[in-house]
Coordinates of C-alpha atoms and ligand atoms in Angstrom, one line a residue:
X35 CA -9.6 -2.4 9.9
X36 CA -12.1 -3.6 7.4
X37 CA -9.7 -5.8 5.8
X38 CA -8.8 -7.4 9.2
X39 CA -12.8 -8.1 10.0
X40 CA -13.3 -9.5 6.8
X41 CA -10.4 -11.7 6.4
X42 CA -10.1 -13.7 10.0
X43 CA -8.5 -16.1 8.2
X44 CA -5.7 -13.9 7.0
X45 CA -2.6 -12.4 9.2
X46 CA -2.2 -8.6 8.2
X47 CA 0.8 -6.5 8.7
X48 CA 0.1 -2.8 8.9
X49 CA 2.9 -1.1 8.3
X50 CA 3.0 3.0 9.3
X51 CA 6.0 5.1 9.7
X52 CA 4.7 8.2 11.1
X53 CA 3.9 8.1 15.2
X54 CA 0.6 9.9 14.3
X55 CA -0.2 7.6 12.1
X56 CA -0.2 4.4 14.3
X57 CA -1.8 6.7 16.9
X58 CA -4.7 6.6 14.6
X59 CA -4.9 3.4 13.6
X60 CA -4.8 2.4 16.7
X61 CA -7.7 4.8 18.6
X62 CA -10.1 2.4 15.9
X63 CA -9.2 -0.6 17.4
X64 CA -8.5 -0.4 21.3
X65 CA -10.4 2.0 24.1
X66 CA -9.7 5.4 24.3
X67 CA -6.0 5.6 26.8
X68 CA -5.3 1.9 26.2
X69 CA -3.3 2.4 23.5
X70 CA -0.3 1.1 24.9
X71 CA -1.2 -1.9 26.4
X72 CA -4.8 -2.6 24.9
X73 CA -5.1 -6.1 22.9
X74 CA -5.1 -6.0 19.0
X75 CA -7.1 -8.2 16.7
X76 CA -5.1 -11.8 16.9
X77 CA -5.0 -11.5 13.3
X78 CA -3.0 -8.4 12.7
X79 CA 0.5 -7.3 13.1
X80 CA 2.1 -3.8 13.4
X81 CA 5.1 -2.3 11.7
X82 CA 5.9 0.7 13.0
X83 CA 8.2 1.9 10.8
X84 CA 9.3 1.7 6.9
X85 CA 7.4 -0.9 5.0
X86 CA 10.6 -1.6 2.8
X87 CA 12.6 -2.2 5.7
X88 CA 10.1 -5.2 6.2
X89 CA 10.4 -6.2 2.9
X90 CA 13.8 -6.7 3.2
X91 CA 13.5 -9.0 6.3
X92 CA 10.8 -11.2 4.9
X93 CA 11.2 -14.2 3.5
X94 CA 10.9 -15.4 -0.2
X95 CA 7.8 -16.0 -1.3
X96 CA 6.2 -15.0 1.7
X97 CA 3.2 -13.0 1.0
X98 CA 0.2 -13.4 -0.3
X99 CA -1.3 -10.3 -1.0
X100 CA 0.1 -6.3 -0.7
X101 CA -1.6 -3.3 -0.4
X102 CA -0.8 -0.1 -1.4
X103 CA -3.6 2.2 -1.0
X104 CA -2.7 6.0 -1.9
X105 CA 1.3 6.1 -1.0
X106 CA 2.7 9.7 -0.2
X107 CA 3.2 10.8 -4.0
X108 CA 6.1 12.8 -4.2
X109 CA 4.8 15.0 -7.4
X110 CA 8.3 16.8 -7.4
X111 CA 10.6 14.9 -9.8
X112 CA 13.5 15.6 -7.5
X113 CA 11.6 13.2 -5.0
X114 CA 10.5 10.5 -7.5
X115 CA 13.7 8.2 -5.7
X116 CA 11.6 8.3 -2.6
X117 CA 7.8 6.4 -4.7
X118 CA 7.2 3.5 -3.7
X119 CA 6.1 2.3 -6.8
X120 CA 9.8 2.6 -8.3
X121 CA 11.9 0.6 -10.4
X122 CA 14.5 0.0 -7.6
X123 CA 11.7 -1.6 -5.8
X124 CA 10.7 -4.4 -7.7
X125 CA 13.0 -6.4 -7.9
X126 CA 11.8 -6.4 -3.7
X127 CA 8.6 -6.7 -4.2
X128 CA 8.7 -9.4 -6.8
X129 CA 10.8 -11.7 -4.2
X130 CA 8.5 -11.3 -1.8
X131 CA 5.1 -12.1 -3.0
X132 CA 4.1 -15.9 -3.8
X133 CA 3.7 -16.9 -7.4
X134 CA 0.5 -15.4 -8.7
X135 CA -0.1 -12.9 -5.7
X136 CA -1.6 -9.7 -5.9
X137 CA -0.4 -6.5 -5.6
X138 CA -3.0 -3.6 -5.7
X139 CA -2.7 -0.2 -5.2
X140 CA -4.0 3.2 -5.7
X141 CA -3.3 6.6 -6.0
X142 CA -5.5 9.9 -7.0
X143 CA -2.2 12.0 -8.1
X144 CA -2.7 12.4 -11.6
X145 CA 2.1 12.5 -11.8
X146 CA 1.6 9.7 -9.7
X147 CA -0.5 7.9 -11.7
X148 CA 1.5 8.6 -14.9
X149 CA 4.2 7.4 -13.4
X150 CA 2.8 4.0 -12.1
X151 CA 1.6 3.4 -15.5
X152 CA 5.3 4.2 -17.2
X153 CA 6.8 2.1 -14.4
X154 CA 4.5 -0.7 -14.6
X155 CA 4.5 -1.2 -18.2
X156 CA 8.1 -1.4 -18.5
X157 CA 8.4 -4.6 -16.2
X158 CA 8.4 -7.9 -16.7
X159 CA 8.1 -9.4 -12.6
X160 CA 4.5 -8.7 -12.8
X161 CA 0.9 -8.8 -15.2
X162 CA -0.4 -5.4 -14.7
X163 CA -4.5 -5.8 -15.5
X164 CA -5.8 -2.3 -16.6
X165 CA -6.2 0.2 -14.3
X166 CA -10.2 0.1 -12.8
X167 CA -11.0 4.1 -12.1
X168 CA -13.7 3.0 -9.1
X169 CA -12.9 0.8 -6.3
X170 CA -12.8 -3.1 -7.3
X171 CA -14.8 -5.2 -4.8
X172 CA -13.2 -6.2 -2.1
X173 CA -10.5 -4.0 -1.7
X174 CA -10.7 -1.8 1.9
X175 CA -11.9 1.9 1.1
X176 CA -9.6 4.3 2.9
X177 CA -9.5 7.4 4.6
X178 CA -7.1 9.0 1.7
X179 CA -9.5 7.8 -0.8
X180 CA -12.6 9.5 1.1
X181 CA -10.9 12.8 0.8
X182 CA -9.7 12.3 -2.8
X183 CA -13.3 11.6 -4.2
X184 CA -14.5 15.0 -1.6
X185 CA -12.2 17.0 -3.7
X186 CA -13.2 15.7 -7.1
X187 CA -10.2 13.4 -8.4
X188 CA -10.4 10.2 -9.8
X189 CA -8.8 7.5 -8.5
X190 CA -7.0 4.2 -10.4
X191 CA -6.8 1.3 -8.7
X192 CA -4.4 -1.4 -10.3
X193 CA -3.7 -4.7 -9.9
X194 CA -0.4 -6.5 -10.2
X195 CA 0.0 -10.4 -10.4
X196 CA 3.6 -11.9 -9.5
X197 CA 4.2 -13.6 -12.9
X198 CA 5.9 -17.0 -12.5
Ligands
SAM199 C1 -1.3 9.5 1.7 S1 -1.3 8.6 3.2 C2 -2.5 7.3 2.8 C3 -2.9 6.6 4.1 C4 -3.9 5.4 3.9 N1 -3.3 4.3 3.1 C5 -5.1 5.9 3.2 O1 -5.3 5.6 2.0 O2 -5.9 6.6 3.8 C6 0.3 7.7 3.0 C7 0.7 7.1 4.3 O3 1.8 6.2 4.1 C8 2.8 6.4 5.1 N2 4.1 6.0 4.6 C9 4.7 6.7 3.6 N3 5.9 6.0 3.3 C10 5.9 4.9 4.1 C11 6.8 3.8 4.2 N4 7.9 3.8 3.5 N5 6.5 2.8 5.1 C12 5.4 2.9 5.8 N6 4.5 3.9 5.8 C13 4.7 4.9 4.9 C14 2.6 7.8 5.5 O4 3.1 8.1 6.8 C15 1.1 8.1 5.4 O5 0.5 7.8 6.6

């Protein structure tokens, strides 16, 4: 929400693919019972459903900046398939974003971040900066994050620039 205040400009796609979770999101932005048919900001979209099946849909080139703020972790190796941040998933990402476009994300899971880190630095589609371990300006504090720093771990936040 405080991305889509901040950035008029900008048109933001949510994407969420539990029910409860767009329930949320929506009770901050329309009146209490007029979720269904209350308006949204002009400037933002929802996907109600798996973010990578929108990837897939868009366009090259297409995006100008992505967000992925504190994905579901899967700590359990047998579940590393299902990370977002993944080597499988590049390749997707990569087509997606414009030349030079960010893509920033976060996570407090100490496996999780290992594993960005592994994954990250054995690509060549995108720059990786190094890791900041408190929120860069500009980037939308979350929920997630709230109850990360509450419970004592340390978030990184990276940021990931489409080479080319
Ligand atoms: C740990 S929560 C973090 C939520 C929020 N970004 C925050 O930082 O407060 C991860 C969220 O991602 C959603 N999610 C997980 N996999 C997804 C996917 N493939 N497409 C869209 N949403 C997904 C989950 O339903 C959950 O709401």
């Amino acid at each position: 929400m405080a991305q889509v205040k901040a950035h008029p400009e900008a048109t933001l796609i949510a994407c969420e693919v539990f029910e409860n979770g767009i329930c949320s999101l929506l009770s901050a932005l329309v009146e209490e019972g007029a979720e269904a048919t209350g308006p949204l900001p002009p400037n933002l979209r929802l996907w109600p459903d798996d973010a990578r099946v929108l990837l897939r849909q868009l366009p090259d080139a297409s995006i100008d900046r992505l967000f992925l703020m504190f994905p579901d972790p899967w700590p359990k190796t047998r579940h590393a398939k299902r990370r977002f941040v993944h080597p499988a998933m590049l390749e997707l990402v990569a087509r997606v974003l414009k030349p030079g476009a960010e893509w920033r994300a976060a996570s407090d899971d100490p496996t999780y971040q290992d594993w960005v880190e592994d994954v990250m630095g054995a690509q060549t589609l995108f720059t990786v900066l190094p890791a900041a371990f408190e929120r860069p300006d500009g980037w939308p504090p979350t929920r997630y994050e709230a109850k990360a720093l509450r419970a004592g771990r340390t978030p990184r936040y990276w940021t990931f620039a489409r080479a080319g």
